[in-house]
């Protein structure tokens, strides 16, 4: 039998929760689960239905504060009147989307023909942003796979989807390539995996030393690519050479 206080418990809890920013609610869930939420982590499983839209509204309000602190007249300037909303949508729905949505669904096929020859996918266009200054990182990515009879075969476009999901977060290039390699390794279980990424960093071109010609190239080698220098050389030799 209900006590007189019980019917009021739930409305009181809802009322106390009503004024809490959605970012705080999500952060509390992450902390309660002891789940890391660094810039390049995916937190989609901790976002409840409807909260991403509420988070967009919250970021818009905070972005208006940033513009005001930059002494930009967002009330009278026709160019920046809706900038806060545009920036919020850009971050949550586009350039940092990989933080807030679940990974792409993959159709996997058994390696029925027992393929065991080198396969290279690329160049895949990379669009990301550095986690230090939120400046763009733009480049190309090549993926080499040495399958075995137990390897899960995925469609070529899925490699690009996985790359887009991982790169769609504030990143540093060295960590991004390792994250993507770990993901592909988990999904496909090949004998060997190789990734090479070449990118321009606008935090170096647009600010700081303003060096416009420099690029960063890094690689990750797993399995037989790490153990077999001839296979590694074959993979690197097959990548398109720059003119």
Coordinates of N, CA, C and O in Angstrom, one line a residue, residues 30 35-43 99 131 169-170 175 179:
X30 N 28.6 8.9 -17.5 CA 29.9 8.5 -17.9 C 30.8 8.2 -16.6 O 31.5 7.2 -16.5
X35 N 33.6 5.4 -17.4 CA 33.9 5.3 -18.8 C 34.6 6.6 -19.2 O 34.2 7.7 -18.9
X36 N 35.7 6.5 -19.8 CA 36.5 7.6 -20.3 C 35.8 8.5 -21.3 O 35.1 7.9 -22.1
X37 N 35.9 9.8 -21.2 CA 35.3 10.6 -22.2 C 36.3 11.7 -22.7 O 36.0 12.9 -22.7
X38 N 37.4 11.2 -23.1 CA 38.4 12.1 -23.8 C 37.8 12.6 -25.1 O 36.8 12.1 -25.6
X39 N 38.5 13.6 -25.7 CA 38.0 14.2 -26.9 C 37.8 13.2 -28.0 O 36.9 13.3 -28.8
X40 N 38.7 12.1 -28.1 CA 38.5 11.2 -29.2 C 37.8 9.9 -28.8 O 37.9 8.9 -29.5
X41 N 37.1 9.9 -27.7 CA 36.3 8.8 -27.3 C 34.8 8.9 -27.9 O 34.3 10.0 -28.0
X42 N 34.2 7.7 -28.1 CA 32.8 7.7 -28.5 C 32.0 7.5 -27.2 O 32.3 6.6 -26.4
X43 N 31.0 8.3 -27.1 CA 30.1 8.3 -25.9 C 28.6 8.0 -26.2 O 27.8 8.3 -25.4
X99 N 31.9 11.2 -32.1 CA 31.8 11.0 -30.7 C 30.4 10.7 -30.2 O 30.2 10.0 -29.2
X131 N 42.8 18.0 -31.6 CA 42.2 18.2 -30.3 C 42.9 19.3 -29.5 O 42.5 19.7 -28.4
X169 N 36.1 13.0 -34.8 CA 36.3 13.4 -33.4 C 37.5 14.3 -33.3 O 38.4 14.2 -34.2
X170 N 37.7 15.1 -32.2 CA 38.9 15.8 -32.1 C 40.0 14.8 -31.8 O 39.9 13.9 -31.0
X175 N 47.3 9.0 -32.6 CA 46.3 8.2 -31.9 C 45.2 7.7 -32.8 O 44.6 6.6 -32.6
X179 N 43.7 4.0 -33.2 CA 42.3 3.7 -32.9 C 41.6 3.0 -34.1 O 40.9 2.0 -33.9

